[in-house]
């Protein structure tokens, strides 16, 4: 029996950079989550008898939303739901499951690296049949639907046992509870030389941040690769991530950073975020920026079995440093510059134009799935360390000696009043035409624009993707507002300076002139009232 629930539309259900993210309290409003899920189901075609993957990062509200989404999927005509045991699926594992099960799509319940718990964040993301985040035309249709929705539907029935593996029926639909780790771990074994990594005898520390990668990392690193018990820290997913912010950066993964810089550092340190798609890479006494990690992984990927044939191309988001471009040039392959958001890589990967992709926001991945993949990056690094016998620090130094170094930092100003942040951006956009030729200390502006992207596979155009100010000599500053925050606006300022010869300098010192120029150009202090960024990564 299908039950229809009359509802009223909410006007704030516009999916951001990756899905709908709001405070838990917002999601707890009557019909809020149901409206969004029903809007997804109303918009996607081909549901009859199709398979839908559902899972999340285990945060507060995960199980409740999964239960109702299963009943709604049955009412919408799906033939099968594949759900991770305990409601758990990392974002890359969900992407893999969608692909190997030939699913129509998947619901991934997560607010990624944002904190969880009753007063924190929740999110719902819809992924399409290629395993990747829904493209803009789909999210726009979902958003439009959320504004007119009048009813949501579920089959009548009670909650299923999410903890018991196996199949049950909900209405006419089969629900299959699967081991969330097994298929993903098998894929990793295909891509990487597990025997070589085991034989290398490396030591490591992996911080799962009490989030979804715990079970994946324990199975793969400790059980299959033989790293010592205890290698995986904070390995149990908790609904509130233990009260921490599951964002693998130098602020929130401080303990790992301190360990890696101290006398007892293992060979390799890494962390992943709430839903397992981001990564942090730190060697003994050497932090690797995400932009550099992308470049170094691309330069050495051929050492792993899954990439021994070489790369078809590299793609990076616009604010990501140009370090990867230099690798692509040396390899004689294309490098694509896309707007922020993993969804923009999907078409390039599907078309076989790119093999490896990455973003400054700690995301790296390849064509093995259609999401960024934290553990994948960790395993590729381990494979490279095992194959070369070098340390992370040696790999980094050798890389910079060959390609030069893109000094890089991101300054985040969080919780800025939206009007102030918008005023900063619109004033900046108004100044773009006047900037070329202007001098800021020793820096001379070569070009300035508001980044627009034309997808080479389908010609679709995305505008207003962030302001780029390029200086003569390959340095630049980029300004953009975050698409993933849930309170106020976050201004991100991306600073980059290229130096071909001096590759062992202090990043803060190397970027000081660009930081000063950024404020002179955008009036950051004047608009935000802040004299310091909240987070520097
Ligand atoms: C999401 C997207 C990423 C993107 C990031 C940008 O990350 O999946 O592709 O780089 O947002 O965030 P912002 O708009 O805040 O700069 P995640 O890990 O939150 O899914």
XYZ file of C-alpha atoms and ligand atoms in Angstrom:
557
model
C 0.000 0.000 0.000
C 1.298 3.418 -0.942
C 0.659 6.240 1.464
C 0.544 9.791 0.177
C 1.630 12.598 2.485
C 0.470 16.082 1.530
C 3.309 18.547 2.020
C 4.281 22.155 1.486
C 7.339 23.177 -0.448
C 10.418 24.618 1.239
C 12.171 27.389 -0.632
C 15.713 26.680 0.562
C 16.422 23.312 -1.031
C 18.932 24.388 -3.652
C 21.716 21.795 -3.925
C 25.190 23.351 -3.543
C 28.618 22.221 -4.749
C 27.711 18.692 -3.747
C 24.121 18.147 -2.791
C 21.816 19.703 -0.231
C 23.600 20.578 3.007
C 21.860 22.099 5.992
C 21.858 22.029 9.744
C 20.346 18.865 11.235
C 17.613 21.043 12.797
C 16.605 22.193 9.330
C 16.431 18.597 8.106
C 14.331 17.717 11.153
C 11.498 20.007 10.044
C 8.362 18.153 9.023
C 8.683 16.636 5.537
C 12.020 18.377 4.863
C 14.164 15.372 3.963
C 11.170 13.613 2.402
C 10.441 16.600 0.137
C 13.980 16.566 -1.189
C 14.111 12.808 -1.738
C 10.698 12.873 -3.441
C 11.894 15.736 -5.659
C 14.856 13.594 -6.717
C 12.565 10.668 -7.474
C 10.107 12.895 -9.342
C 12.869 14.193 -11.586
C 14.867 11.063 -12.441
C 13.544 8.865 -15.208
C 13.705 5.104 -15.607
C 12.980 4.164 -12.001
C 10.625 1.265 -12.781
C 12.406 -1.908 -11.678
C 15.757 -0.077 -11.449
C 18.382 -0.372 -8.726
C 19.136 2.453 -6.299
C 22.162 2.540 -3.984
C 21.708 4.174 -0.570
C 24.266 4.824 2.137
C 25.863 7.522 4.185
C 28.742 8.471 6.410
C 27.020 7.424 9.624
C 26.369 10.917 10.893
C 23.411 11.888 13.097
C 20.110 11.322 11.187
C 21.728 8.849 8.758
C 19.640 5.822 9.723
C 16.344 7.712 10.011
C 16.621 9.224 6.548
C 17.745 5.902 5.055
C 14.679 4.120 6.464
C 12.193 6.553 4.974
C 14.149 6.803 1.704
C 13.864 3.013 1.315
C 10.075 3.128 1.714
C 9.906 6.071 -0.693
C 12.063 4.243 -3.256
C 9.620 1.325 -3.120
C 6.720 3.721 -3.696
C 8.572 5.322 -6.606
C 8.839 1.981 -8.401
C 12.461 1.011 -7.862
C 13.016 -2.746 -8.087
C 15.958 -2.968 -5.723
C 17.760 -0.885 -3.131
C 21.341 -1.775 -2.252
C 22.219 -0.307 1.121
C 25.425 -0.516 3.156
C 25.252 -2.440 6.425
C 24.497 -0.090 9.306
C 23.655 2.547 6.696
C 27.346 2.976 6.004
C 28.839 3.687 2.574
C 31.735 5.999 1.910
C 31.162 8.317 -1.033
C 33.706 6.524 -3.271
C 32.355 3.101 -2.242
C 28.830 4.288 -3.121
C 30.116 5.458 -6.494
C 31.694 2.061 -7.081
C 28.528 0.197 -6.059
C 26.383 2.287 -8.406
C 28.725 1.379 -11.249
C 29.188 -2.328 -10.609
C 25.489 -2.895 -9.886
C 24.382 -0.993 -12.975
C 22.226 1.160 -10.690
C 20.183 4.084 -11.944
C 21.776 6.210 -9.242
C 22.331 6.569 -5.551
C 21.501 8.659 -2.520
C 24.586 9.527 -0.498
C 23.762 10.940 2.911
C 26.560 13.134 4.095
C 27.670 16.675 4.719
C 31.195 15.577 3.871
C 33.841 17.256 6.013
C 31.299 19.353 7.954
C 30.766 18.383 11.604
C 27.873 16.110 12.619
C 25.494 15.750 15.566
C 22.127 17.272 16.548
C 23.396 20.850 16.237
C 25.613 20.315 13.236
C 25.212 19.373 9.591
C 23.463 16.789 7.444
C 23.221 16.423 3.703
C 21.723 14.485 0.812
C 23.415 14.080 -2.533
C 22.092 12.330 -5.619
C 24.558 10.508 -7.856
C 23.750 9.372 -11.370
C 24.338 6.083 -13.190
C 28.021 6.777 -13.916
C 28.542 6.914 -10.136
C 29.225 10.648 -10.063
C 27.409 13.632 -8.578
C 24.390 14.747 -10.575
C 25.316 17.394 -13.155
C 23.879 20.891 -12.968
C 20.966 20.239 -15.291
C 19.791 17.460 -12.945
C 20.341 19.429 -9.728
C 18.535 22.398 -11.249
C 15.569 20.200 -12.126
C 15.571 18.779 -8.572
C 15.691 22.294 -7.147
C 12.799 23.395 -9.361
C 10.790 20.391 -8.201
C 11.409 21.179 -4.518
C 9.624 24.484 -5.065
C 6.396 22.971 -6.372
C 6.163 19.671 -4.520
C 2.794 18.954 -2.925
C 2.971 15.309 -1.944
C 5.492 12.643 -1.024
C 4.879 8.910 -1.117
C 6.043 5.856 0.782
C 4.940 2.267 0.949
C 3.466 1.395 4.298
C 5.691 -0.688 6.484
C 8.159 -0.627 9.298
C 11.883 0.002 9.416
C 14.119 -2.732 8.078
C 17.068 -4.204 9.985
C 19.969 -2.238 8.544
C 22.495 -4.290 10.477
C 21.639 -7.726 9.098
C 23.293 -8.655 5.801
C 20.962 -10.155 3.213
C 17.727 -9.448 1.365
C 14.273 -8.403 2.532
C 11.179 -7.049 0.780
C 9.669 -3.626 1.174
C 6.443 -3.520 -0.827
C 7.337 -4.980 -4.222
C 10.960 -3.943 -3.912
C 13.961 -5.978 -2.766
C 16.284 -4.398 -0.231
C 19.761 -5.846 -0.085
C 21.980 -4.979 2.868
C 25.596 -5.398 1.759
C 29.021 -5.314 3.340
C 30.034 -1.694 2.648
C 33.738 -2.514 2.361
C 34.057 -5.732 0.318
C 33.571 -4.505 -3.264
C 35.591 -1.367 -2.656
C 38.514 -3.281 -1.154
C 38.474 -5.667 -4.134
C 38.704 -2.695 -6.512
C 41.697 -1.306 -4.616
C 43.435 -4.689 -4.864
C 43.057 -4.541 -8.633
C 44.559 -1.069 -8.923
C 47.495 -1.337 -6.536
C 50.332 -3.742 -5.877
C 49.344 -4.915 -2.397
C 52.198 -7.447 -2.285
C 54.803 -4.756 -2.948
C 53.292 -2.435 -0.337
C 53.284 -5.273 2.203
C 56.868 -6.177 1.383
C 58.105 -2.588 1.728
C 57.673 -2.775 5.496
C 56.533 0.843 5.807
C 55.044 2.292 8.975
C 52.073 4.608 8.927
C 49.375 6.449 10.874
C 45.921 6.869 9.390
C 43.390 9.156 11.084
C 39.846 8.148 10.126
C 38.528 11.090 12.203
C 35.747 8.913 13.729
C 34.128 9.027 10.320
C 33.268 6.632 7.532
C 36.723 5.487 6.398
C 37.411 3.648 9.666
C 36.055 0.258 8.545
C 37.587 0.631 5.075
C 41.017 1.601 6.382
C 41.042 -1.122 9.029
C 40.202 -3.804 6.470
C 42.591 -2.585 3.788
C 45.534 -1.190 5.735
C 45.635 -3.418 8.800
C 44.072 -6.656 7.539
C 45.107 -6.844 3.883
C 48.321 -4.805 3.851
C 49.611 -5.942 7.229
C 50.122 -2.533 8.847
C 50.336 -2.857 12.631
C 47.119 -2.864 14.674
C 46.525 0.691 15.811
C 47.717 2.133 12.497
C 44.125 3.290 11.993
C 43.232 5.876 14.606
C 39.678 7.021 15.421
C 38.502 4.075 13.330
C 34.891 3.764 14.510
C 32.324 5.957 12.717
C 30.429 8.024 15.309
C 27.220 10.036 14.711
C 28.969 13.207 15.892
C 32.505 12.248 14.794
C 33.495 12.369 18.445
C 32.683 16.083 18.511
C 35.416 16.812 15.988
C 35.327 18.428 12.609
C 36.051 15.571 10.158
C 38.011 17.781 7.793
C 41.480 16.413 7.064
C 43.412 19.662 7.076
C 46.242 20.948 9.209
C 43.853 22.532 11.690
C 41.470 19.647 12.261
C 44.026 16.848 11.862
C 46.498 18.633 14.088
C 47.413 15.567 16.149
C 48.438 13.675 13.046
C 50.426 16.643 11.818
C 52.251 16.980 15.146
C 53.037 13.266 15.121
C 54.430 13.461 11.589
C 56.624 16.446 12.429
C 57.911 14.890 15.667
C 60.650 12.407 16.551
C 58.318 9.375 16.542
C 56.873 9.946 13.106
C 56.146 6.841 11.046
C 57.049 6.809 7.338
C 53.663 7.986 6.200
C 50.672 9.820 7.659
C 47.225 10.272 6.147
C 43.656 11.169 7.030
C 40.278 11.203 5.350
C 37.086 13.161 5.915
C 33.496 12.504 7.015
C 32.432 10.609 3.895
C 35.826 9.296 2.829
C 36.405 11.225 -0.364
C 39.057 13.687 0.786
C 42.645 12.983 1.806
C 45.492 14.534 3.730
C 49.016 13.350 2.960
C 51.943 13.968 5.303
C 55.314 12.276 5.086
C 57.805 12.283 7.923
C 58.513 16.024 8.346
C 56.879 16.800 5.006
C 53.324 18.008 4.443
C 52.236 17.680 0.827
C 49.652 20.210 -0.356
C 46.696 18.682 -2.201
C 47.753 20.505 -5.373
C 51.267 19.079 -5.129
C 49.892 15.653 -4.257
C 47.874 15.635 -7.473
C 50.966 16.546 -9.494
C 53.186 13.993 -7.746
C 50.619 11.221 -8.047
C 50.160 11.989 -11.743
C 53.907 11.992 -12.353
C 54.344 8.597 -10.664
C 51.023 6.839 -11.280
C 52.516 4.515 -13.898
C 54.264 2.712 -11.016
C 50.906 1.263 -9.894
C 49.423 -1.668 -11.851
C 46.112 0.112 -12.491
C 47.900 2.963 -14.277
C 50.858 1.152 -15.878
C 49.555 2.083 -19.327
C 49.999 5.764 -18.519
C 47.455 8.547 -18.188
C 45.060 9.823 -20.831
C 44.910 13.274 -19.338
C 44.835 15.188 -16.065
C 42.078 17.464 -14.791
C 42.164 19.944 -11.944
C 39.737 22.496 -10.569
C 40.549 26.107 -11.382
C 41.703 27.125 -7.874
C 44.046 24.106 -7.713
C 47.661 25.073 -8.414
C 49.152 24.646 -11.852
C 51.687 22.056 -10.612
C 49.735 19.316 -12.401
C 49.810 21.288 -15.651
C 53.601 21.001 -15.704
C 53.398 17.237 -15.291
C 50.826 16.983 -18.081
C 53.056 19.059 -20.352
C 56.041 16.799 -19.616
C 53.956 13.687 -20.268
C 52.564 15.180 -23.458
C 48.958 14.808 -22.304
C 46.126 17.306 -21.889
C 45.396 19.131 -18.644
C 41.833 20.389 -18.142
C 40.903 23.260 -15.838
C 37.348 22.910 -14.518
C 35.176 24.793 -12.027
C 35.230 23.690 -8.385
C 33.122 20.572 -7.820
C 33.835 16.964 -8.626
C 30.820 16.769 -10.918
C 32.750 18.701 -13.570
C 35.250 15.856 -13.909
C 32.575 13.264 -14.659
C 32.212 13.955 -18.370
C 35.997 14.070 -18.917
C 36.379 10.715 -17.164
C 33.439 9.169 -19.032
C 34.860 10.388 -22.342
C 38.284 8.898 -21.585
C 39.881 12.346 -21.784
C 41.294 12.323 -18.250
C 42.516 9.539 -15.977
C 43.480 11.443 -12.832
C 41.709 14.456 -11.321
C 42.282 16.589 -8.280
C 41.280 19.624 -6.328
C 43.006 21.905 -3.860
C 40.236 21.029 -1.387
C 41.979 17.730 -0.640
C 40.264 15.640 -3.272
C 42.093 13.347 -5.647
C 40.790 10.461 -7.676
C 40.774 8.679 -10.994
C 38.541 6.997 -13.529
C 38.094 3.956 -11.227
C 34.972 5.647 -9.786
C 33.294 9.023 -10.366
C 34.012 10.604 -7.002
C 37.178 11.710 -5.341
C 38.575 8.964 -3.196
C 40.573 9.462 -0.002
C 41.852 5.916 0.504
C 42.667 5.591 -3.192
C 45.076 8.525 -2.863
C 46.606 6.975 0.244
C 47.101 3.648 -1.526
C 48.600 5.240 -4.633
C 51.081 7.097 -2.426
C 51.927 3.842 -0.619
C 52.374 2.065 -3.955
C 54.727 4.818 -5.142
C 56.735 4.742 -1.905
C 57.007 0.947 -2.175
C 57.993 0.999 -5.859
C 60.613 3.742 -5.542
C 61.955 3.034 -2.061
C 61.953 6.828 -1.546
C 60.450 8.802 1.329
C 57.636 11.310 0.805
C 60.153 14.105 1.340
C 62.482 12.722 -1.342
C 59.629 12.339 -3.799
C 58.589 15.939 -3.180
C 62.107 17.332 -3.532
C 62.804 15.342 -6.692
C 59.508 16.506 -8.124
C 60.219 20.191 -7.487
C 63.774 19.837 -8.847
C 62.283 18.516 -12.071
C 59.181 20.669 -12.456
C 59.743 23.737 -10.254
C 57.524 24.499 -7.275
C 54.100 26.092 -7.051
C 54.053 27.568 -3.552
C 50.438 27.505 -2.498
C 48.066 28.340 0.341
C 44.360 28.877 0.840
C 43.032 31.443 3.284
C 39.466 30.915 4.488
C 37.334 33.595 6.105
C 34.448 31.673 7.651
C 31.007 32.764 8.822
C 31.191 36.116 7.028
C 27.809 37.844 6.717
C 26.484 36.902 3.295
C 25.792 40.523 2.288
C 29.367 41.520 3.074
C 30.825 38.581 1.166
C 28.567 39.285 -1.806
C 29.540 42.954 -1.738
C 33.217 42.011 -1.824
C 32.728 39.722 -4.790
C 30.576 42.113 -6.777
C 32.939 45.029 -6.218
C 35.797 42.791 -7.310
C 33.931 41.670 -10.411
C 33.322 45.321 -11.244
C 37.050 46.046 -11.074
C 38.263 43.216 -13.294
C 38.569 45.256 -16.479
C 40.780 47.844 -14.770
C 43.211 45.393 -13.166
C 45.507 44.349 -16.043
C 48.714 46.377 -15.910
C 48.131 47.474 -12.300
C 51.118 47.040 -10.019
C 51.048 45.725 -6.447
C 54.571 45.941 -5.035
C 56.650 43.837 -7.425
C 53.600 42.095 -8.828
C 52.073 43.229 -12.096
C 48.631 42.009 -13.092
C 48.736 40.231 -16.420
C 45.084 39.257 -16.690
C 41.937 39.071 -14.563
C 38.654 37.336 -15.219
C 35.633 35.605 -13.738
C 36.251 31.968 -14.613
C 33.850 30.381 -17.076
C 34.082 26.799 -18.308
C 32.898 25.226 -21.479
C 32.642 21.474 -21.075
C 34.531 20.001 -24.057
C 32.261 16.953 -24.164
C 28.836 18.595 -24.340
C 29.522 22.290 -24.825
C 27.660 23.280 -21.654
C 28.889 26.519 -20.128
C 29.276 27.324 -16.407
C 29.903 30.990 -15.587
C 30.891 33.005 -12.503
C 33.049 30.241 -11.076
C 35.521 32.471 -9.239
C 37.693 35.503 -9.881
C 41.222 34.875 -11.124
C 43.922 37.519 -11.005
C 47.038 36.360 -12.825
C 50.360 38.121 -12.290
C 53.288 38.176 -14.670
C 55.578 35.174 -14.056
C 52.972 32.546 -13.192
C 51.735 33.727 -9.778
C 48.073 34.364 -9.084
C 45.316 34.904 -6.562
C 41.814 33.471 -6.858
C 38.727 34.599 -4.936
C 35.575 32.525 -4.582
C 32.761 31.906 -2.151
C 32.386 28.383 -0.806
C 29.462 26.325 -2.039
C 29.463 23.928 0.901
C 29.068 26.064 4.038
C 25.879 25.985 6.088
C 26.106 29.241 8.049
C 26.962 32.615 6.566
C 29.446 32.791 3.725
C 32.983 31.483 3.523
C 35.379 33.526 1.428
C 38.216 31.466 0.013
C 41.370 33.190 -1.186
C 43.763 30.931 -3.083
C 47.366 32.123 -3.303
C 49.960 30.701 -5.642
C 53.503 31.567 -6.677
C 55.634 29.606 -9.092
C 59.408 29.420 -8.775
C 61.436 27.178 -11.060
C 64.699 27.428 -9.136
C 64.072 28.194 -5.468
C 62.182 25.126 -4.344
C 63.082 24.899 -0.667
C 61.766 28.170 0.723
C 59.165 28.881 3.388
C 55.690 28.994 1.847
C 54.412 31.835 4.063
C 57.377 34.022 3.173
C 57.104 33.202 -0.516
C 53.429 34.163 -0.547
C 53.617 37.341 1.582
C 53.537 39.736 -1.391
C 50.575 37.937 -2.911
C 48.678 38.035 0.396
C 49.202 41.807 0.521
C 48.147 42.169 -3.110
C 45.016 40.088 -2.474
C 43.853 42.504 0.198
C 44.692 45.537 -1.918
C 42.732 44.072 -4.824
C 39.646 42.800 -2.988
C 39.512 44.889 0.195
C 39.224 41.794 2.375
C 39.785 43.623 5.674
C 37.500 46.492 4.651
C 34.636 44.228 3.598
C 34.853 41.456 6.167
C 36.260 43.345 9.124
C 38.714 40.467 9.539
C 42.441 41.012 9.684
C 43.312 37.300 9.691
C 41.869 34.266 7.944
C 40.190 31.658 10.172
C 41.874 28.718 8.495
C 45.054 28.562 6.448
C 45.600 25.363 4.508
C 32.749 19.473 -2.367
C 32.911 18.975 -3.755
C 34.329 19.205 -4.192
C 34.677 20.664 -4.065
C 34.363 21.159 -2.687
C 34.476 22.642 -2.676
O 33.590 18.743 -1.544
O 32.626 17.593 -3.805
O 34.474 18.751 -5.485
O 36.028 20.890 -4.299
O 33.050 20.828 -2.334
O 34.018 23.152 -1.509
P 33.779 24.703 -1.379
O 32.708 25.078 -2.355
O 33.401 24.842 0.060
O 35.081 25.369 -1.695
P 33.041 17.797 -0.417
O 34.228 17.046 0.109
O 32.446 18.775 0.564
O 32.014 16.945 -1.090
